[in-house]
CSV table of C-alpha atoms and ligand atoms in Angstrom, one decimal:
chain,number,residue,atom,x,y,z
A,547,MET,CA,-5.5,3.1,17.6
A,548,ASP,CA,-7.7,0.5,16.0
A,549,LYS,CA,-9.1,-2.2,18.3
A,550,ILE,CA,-8.4,-5.6,17.0
A,551,SER,CA,-9.7,-8.8,18.7
A,552,ASP,CA,-10.9,-12.3,18.2
A,553,VAL,CA,-8.2,-13.1,15.7
A,554,THR,CA,-8.5,-16.7,14.3
A,555,ILE,CA,-6.4,-18.3,11.6
A,556,ALA,CA,-7.6,-20.9,9.0
A,557,ASP,CA,-6.3,-22.2,5.7
A,558,CYS,CA,-7.4,-20.1,2.7
A,559,GLU,CA,-9.7,-22.4,0.6
A,560,LYS,CA,-11.0,-19.9,-2.0
A,561,SER,CA,-10.4,-16.3,-2.2
A,562,THR,CA,-11.3,-13.2,-4.4
A,563,TYR,CA,-7.9,-11.9,-3.9
A,564,ILE,CA,-5.3,-14.6,-3.9
A,565,LYS,CA,-5.0,-17.9,-5.6
A,566,PRO,CA,-2.0,-20.3,-4.7
A,567,LEU,CA,-0.8,-22.3,-7.5
A,568,ARG,CA,2.0,-24.8,-8.1
A,569,LEU,CA,4.0,-24.6,-11.3
A,570,THR,CA,6.3,-27.5,-12.7
A,571,TYR,CA,8.5,-26.7,-15.4
A,572,GLN,CA,11.9,-27.4,-17.0
A,573,GLN,CA,14.8,-25.1,-16.9
A,574,ASN,CA,17.8,-26.1,-18.8
A,575,GLY,CA,16.5,-29.7,-18.8
A,576,ILE,CA,16.2,-29.8,-15.0
A,577,LYS,CA,12.8,-30.5,-13.7
A,578,LYS,CA,11.6,-27.8,-11.2
A,579,ILE,CA,8.7,-26.9,-8.9
A,580,TRP,CA,7.7,-23.5,-7.9
A,581,ASP,CA,4.8,-22.4,-5.7
A,582,ALA,CA,3.2,-19.2,-6.7
A,583,MET,CA,0.2,-16.9,-6.0
A,584,LYS,CA,-1.9,-15.1,-8.5
A,585,VAL,CA,-2.9,-11.7,-7.0
A,586,HIS,CA,-4.3,-8.6,-8.5
A,587,ASP,CA,-1.9,-6.0,-10.2
A,588,SER,CA,-1.9,-2.6,-8.4
A,589,VAL,CA,-1.6,1.1,-8.5
A,590,VAL,CA,0.0,3.4,-5.9
A,591,ILE,CA,0.2,7.0,-5.8
A,592,LEU,CA,2.6,9.4,-4.2
A,593,ILE,CA,0.6,12.5,-3.5
A,594,TYR,CA,2.3,15.8,-2.7
A,595,ASN,CA,0.3,18.6,-1.3
A,596,VAL,CA,1.9,21.8,-2.7
A,597,THR,CA,-0.2,24.0,-0.4
A,598,ARG,CA,1.4,22.8,2.8
A,599,HIS,CA,4.6,21.1,1.3
A,600,VAL,CA,3.7,17.7,2.7
A,601,LEU,CA,3.5,14.2,1.4
A,602,VAL,CA,0.4,12.4,1.9
A,603,PHE,CA,0.4,8.8,3.1
A,604,VAL,CA,-2.1,6.4,4.4
A,605,LYS,CA,-2.1,4.4,7.5
A,606,GLN,CA,-4.0,1.3,8.1
A,607,PHE,CA,-4.2,-2.0,9.9
A,608,ARG,CA,-2.8,-4.9,7.5
A,609,PRO,CA,-3.8,-8.3,8.8
A,610,ALA,CA,-0.9,-10.0,6.6
A,611,VAL,CA,1.8,-7.7,8.6
A,612,TYR,CA,0.0,-8.5,11.9
A,613,LEU,CA,0.3,-12.3,11.3
A,614,CYS,CA,4.1,-12.0,10.3
A,615,SER,CA,4.6,-10.1,13.6
A,616,SER,CA,2.6,-12.0,15.9
A,617,LYS,CA,3.0,-15.2,18.0
A,618,VAL,CA,0.3,-17.7,16.9
A,619,SER,CA,-1.2,-19.7,19.7
A,620,GLU,CA,-3.6,-22.7,19.6
A,621,VAL,CA,-6.8,-22.7,21.8
A,622,GLU,CA,-9.1,-25.8,21.6
A,623,GLY,CA,-7.6,-26.8,18.4
A,624,GLN,CA,-8.0,-23.5,16.8
A,625,ARG,CA,-5.2,-21.2,15.7
A,626,VAL,CA,-5.4,-17.7,17.1
A,627,ILE,CA,-3.6,-14.5,17.8
A,628,LYS,CA,-4.0,-13.1,21.2
A,629,HIS,CA,-4.4,-9.5,20.9
A,630,GLU,CA,-3.5,-9.1,24.6
A,631,GLU,CA,0.1,-10.5,23.8
A,632,ASN,CA,0.2,-9.0,20.2
A,633,PRO,CA,-0.6,-5.4,20.1
A,634,PRO,CA,-2.5,-4.2,16.9
A,635,ASN,CA,0.1,-1.7,16.1
A,636,LEU,CA,2.3,-4.6,14.9
A,637,GLY,CA,0.1,-4.6,12.0
A,638,LEU,CA,-0.1,-0.9,11.4
A,639,THR,CA,1.6,0.3,8.2
A,640,TYR,CA,2.2,3.5,6.5
A,641,GLU,CA,1.8,3.2,2.7
A,642,LEU,CA,1.2,5.2,-0.3
A,643,CYS,CA,-2.4,5.6,-1.5
A,644,ALA,CA,-2.9,2.4,-3.4
A,645,GLY,CA,-5.6,0.1,-4.9
A,646,ILE,CA,-5.8,-3.2,-6.7
A,647,VAL,CA,-6.6,-3.4,-10.3
A,648,ASP,CA,-9.9,-5.3,-10.2
A,649,LYS,CA,-11.9,-3.1,-12.7
A,650,ASP,CA,-11.9,-3.0,-16.4
A,651,THR,CA,-10.9,0.8,-16.6
A,652,SER,CA,-7.5,2.4,-17.2
A,653,LEU,CA,-4.9,2.4,-14.5
A,654,GLU,CA,-5.2,6.2,-14.2
A,655,GLN,CA,-8.9,6.0,-13.6
A,656,ILE,CA,-8.2,3.5,-10.9
A,657,ALA,CA,-5.6,5.6,-9.3
A,658,GLN,CA,-7.9,8.6,-9.5
A,659,GLY,CA,-10.5,6.7,-7.6
A,660,GLU,CA,-8.2,5.7,-4.8
A,661,VAL,CA,-6.8,9.2,-4.3
A,662,LEU,CA,-10.4,10.4,-3.8
A,663,GLU,CA,-11.7,7.4,-1.7
A,664,GLU,CA,-8.6,7.1,0.4
A,665,CYS,CA,-7.3,10.6,0.8
A,666,GLY,CA,-10.2,12.9,-0.4
A,667,TYR,CA,-8.5,14.7,-3.1
A,668,LYS,CA,-10.2,15.1,-6.4
A,669,VAL,CA,-7.4,14.8,-8.9
A,670,PRO,CA,-7.8,15.5,-12.7
A,671,LEU,CA,-6.5,12.6,-14.9
A,672,ASP,CA,-4.0,14.8,-16.5
A,673,LYS,CA,-2.4,15.6,-13.0
A,674,LEU,CA,-1.5,12.0,-12.6
A,675,GLU,CA,2.2,11.5,-13.6
A,676,ARG,CA,3.2,8.0,-14.3
A,677,MET,CA,6.5,7.3,-12.3
A,678,CYS,CA,7.3,3.8,-13.2
A,679,SER,CA,6.2,0.2,-12.9
A,680,CYS,CA,7.9,-2.6,-11.1
A,681,ARG,CA,7.2,-6.3,-9.8
A,682,GLY,CA,6.1,-7.1,-6.3
A,683,GLY,CA,6.7,-10.2,-4.3
A,684,VAL,CA,8.9,-11.8,-7.1
A,685,GLY,CA,9.4,-15.0,-5.2
A,686,THR,CA,5.7,-15.5,-4.6
A,687,SER,CA,3.4,-13.2,-6.7
A,688,GLY,CA,5.4,-11.0,-9.3
A,689,ALA,CA,2.3,-8.9,-9.7
A,690,LEU,CA,2.8,-5.7,-11.5
A,691,GLN,CA,2.7,-2.4,-9.6
A,692,THR,CA,2.4,0.9,-11.5
A,693,MET,CA,3.4,4.0,-9.6
A,694,TYR,CA,2.0,7.6,-10.1
A,695,PHE,CA,2.8,11.0,-8.8
A,696,ALA,CA,0.1,13.5,-8.0
A,697,GLU,CA,0.5,17.0,-7.1
A,698,VAL,CA,-2.6,18.4,-5.2
A,699,THR,CA,-3.6,21.5,-3.3
A,700,ASP,CA,-5.9,22.0,-0.3
A,701,ALA,CA,-8.4,23.3,-2.6
A,702,MET,CA,-8.8,19.9,-4.3
A,703,ARG,CA,-9.6,18.2,-1.0
A,704,VAL,CA,-13.4,17.4,-1.2
A,705,SER,CA,-13.6,14.9,1.8
A,706,GLN,CA,-11.7,13.4,4.6
A,707,GLY,CA,-11.0,10.2,2.6
A,708,GLY,CA,-10.7,7.2,4.9
A,709,GLY,CA,-11.5,4.4,2.3
A,710,VAL,CA,-14.9,3.0,1.2
A,711,LYS,CA,-17.0,2.7,4.4
A,712,GLU,CA,-19.3,0.2,2.9
A,713,GLU,CA,-16.3,-2.1,2.1
A,714,GLY,CA,-15.1,-1.8,5.7
A,715,GLU,CA,-12.1,0.3,4.8
A,716,MET,CA,-10.6,2.2,7.7
A,717,ILE,CA,-7.9,4.4,6.7
A,718,ASP,CA,-6.0,7.2,8.4
A,719,VAL,CA,-4.6,10.0,6.1
A,720,VAL,CA,-1.2,11.1,7.4
A,721,ASP,CA,0.6,14.3,6.2
A,722,ILE,CA,4.3,14.2,6.6
A,723,PRO,CA,6.2,17.4,5.9
A,724,VAL,CA,8.6,17.1,3.1
A,725,SER,CA,11.5,18.1,5.5
A,726,GLU,CA,10.9,15.1,7.7
A,727,ALA,CA,10.0,12.5,4.9
A,728,MET,CA,13.6,11.0,4.6
A,729,ASP,CA,13.8,10.4,8.2
A,730,PHE,CA,10.4,8.8,8.2
A,731,VAL,CA,10.9,6.3,5.6
A,732,MET,CA,14.2,5.3,7.0
A,733,ASP,CA,12.8,4.7,10.4
A,734,ASP,CA,12.8,1.0,11.0
A,735,ASN,CA,10.2,1.6,13.8
A,736,VAL,CA,7.7,2.5,11.1
A,737,ASN,CA,6.1,-0.6,9.3
A,738,LYS,CA,6.1,0.3,5.4
A,739,PRO,CA,6.5,-1.3,2.0
A,740,VAL,CA,9.6,-0.7,0.0
A,741,GLY,CA,7.7,1.0,-2.8
A,742,MET,CA,6.9,3.9,-0.4
A,743,MET,CA,10.6,4.3,0.4
A,744,PHE,CA,11.4,4.2,-3.3
A,745,ALA,CA,8.7,6.8,-4.1
A,746,VAL,CA,10.1,9.2,-1.5
A,747,LEU,CA,13.6,9.0,-3.1
A,748,TRP,CA,12.1,9.4,-6.4
A,749,PHE,CA,10.4,12.7,-5.1
A,750,PHE,CA,13.7,13.9,-3.9
A,751,GLN,CA,15.6,12.9,-7.2
A,752,HIS,CA,13.0,14.4,-9.7
A,753,LYS,CA,10.6,17.0,-7.8
A,754,ASN,CA,11.8,18.6,-4.6
A,755,LYS,CA,14.6,20.7,-6.2
A,756,HIS,CA,11.9,22.1,-8.5
A,757,TYR,CA,9.5,22.9,-5.6
A,758,SER,CA,12.2,24.1,-3.2
A,759,SER,CA,13.1,26.8,-5.6
A,760,LYS,CA,9.5,28.1,-5.4
A,761,ILE,CA,9.2,28.5,-1.8
B,853,LIG,N1,-6.2,-10.3,0.7
B,853,LIG,C1,-7.4,-9.7,1.0
B,853,LIG,N2,-8.2,-10.2,1.8
B,853,LIG,C2,-9.4,-9.7,2.0
B,853,LIG,N3,-9.9,-8.6,1.6
B,853,LIG,C3,-9.0,-8.0,0.7
B,853,LIG,C4,-7.7,-8.4,0.3
B,853,LIG,N4,-7.1,-7.7,-0.5
B,853,LIG,C5,-8.0,-6.6,-0.8
B,853,LIG,N5,-9.2,-6.8,0.0
B,853,LIG,C6,-10.4,-6.0,0.0
B,853,LIG,O1,-10.3,-5.2,-1.0
B,853,LIG,C7,-10.2,-3.8,-0.7
B,853,LIG,C8,-9.2,-3.2,-1.7
B,853,LIG,O2,-8.4,-2.4,-1.2
B,853,LIG,P1,-7.4,-1.4,-2.2
B,853,LIG,O3,-7.9,-1.6,-3.6
B,853,LIG,O4,-7.2,-0.1,-1.5
B,853,LIG,O5,-6.0,-2.4,-2.2
B,853,LIG,P2,-4.9,-2.3,-1.3
B,853,LIG,O6,-4.5,-0.9,-0.8
B,853,LIG,O7,-5.3,-3.1,0.0
B,853,LIG,O8,-3.7,-3.0,-1.7
B,853,LIG,C9,-2.7,-2.5,-2.9
B,853,LIG,O9,-1.8,-1.7,-2.0
B,853,LIG,C10,-0.8,-2.4,-1.4
B,853,LIG,C11,0.1,-1.3,-0.8
B,853,LIG,O10,1.0,-0.8,-1.7
B,853,LIG,C12,-0.1,-3.4,-2.1
B,853,LIG,O11,0.8,-4.2,-1.5
B,853,LIG,C13,-1.2,-4.4,-2.8
B,853,LIG,O12,-0.5,-5.2,-3.7
B,853,LIG,C14,-2.2,-3.5,-3.7
B,853,LIG,O13,-3.2,-4.4,-4.1
B,853,LIG,C15,-9.7,-3.8,0.7
B,853,LIG,O14,-10.2,-2.7,1.7
B,853,LIG,C16,-10.3,-5.1,1.2
B,853,LIG,O15,-11.8,-4.7,1.6
B,854,LIG,MG1,-5.6,0.7,-0.6
């Protein structure tokens, strides 16, 4: 379990990752205001390890999830989250391997890099199958998320993954047997984004019959 401590909260003045903006516009002649946020587009990858018939997910501490689930206190005029009262697992999530689109390369190349960095599998570009794309956070950001499927084998595992250490990433790779995947994504006690649930359903719809017949 990650040790989280000394959590303070401040307004976000300037960020590389998010930019809050206010739009004014007219809709059918009615004046309106909407507060929106510019964030990076992203890629996510559902990884299926055919050697062991497991789906490969990542587990990490997500500060935004921790913030949403925690009680914020004030200590000497400073907003804080007391880790003694708000256990770090409130912010732990299970997700698909994912990354933001912050480089000027193809989405497939970004996806390939994330699978290697986060999960340790070296996947050829032509093994990345585009699943679909969708909009995230339609009320606030509306960023585009492109989803891929990658079939991997144990032989393609070249490292433990875990994220880019120099960037401070701390990611656990979690294998879930296909036979347990539905129960896992439907478990309300497991924090996860909706995209992960969709991807598992997609897997059962489009892939699992094909693999089951080979076992
Ligand atoms: N807001 C922030 N504040 C500070 N540092 C930040 C930050 N956002 C990113 N970073 C830094 O940039 C790194 C980028 O990480 P990734 O490219 O793996 O994207 P991530 O998986 O977080 O989000 C992707 O995957 C998740 C899960 O699907 C999607 O919700 C999301 O839109 C998508 O970008 C992080 O490790 C962190 O160092
Ligand atoms: Mg990531």
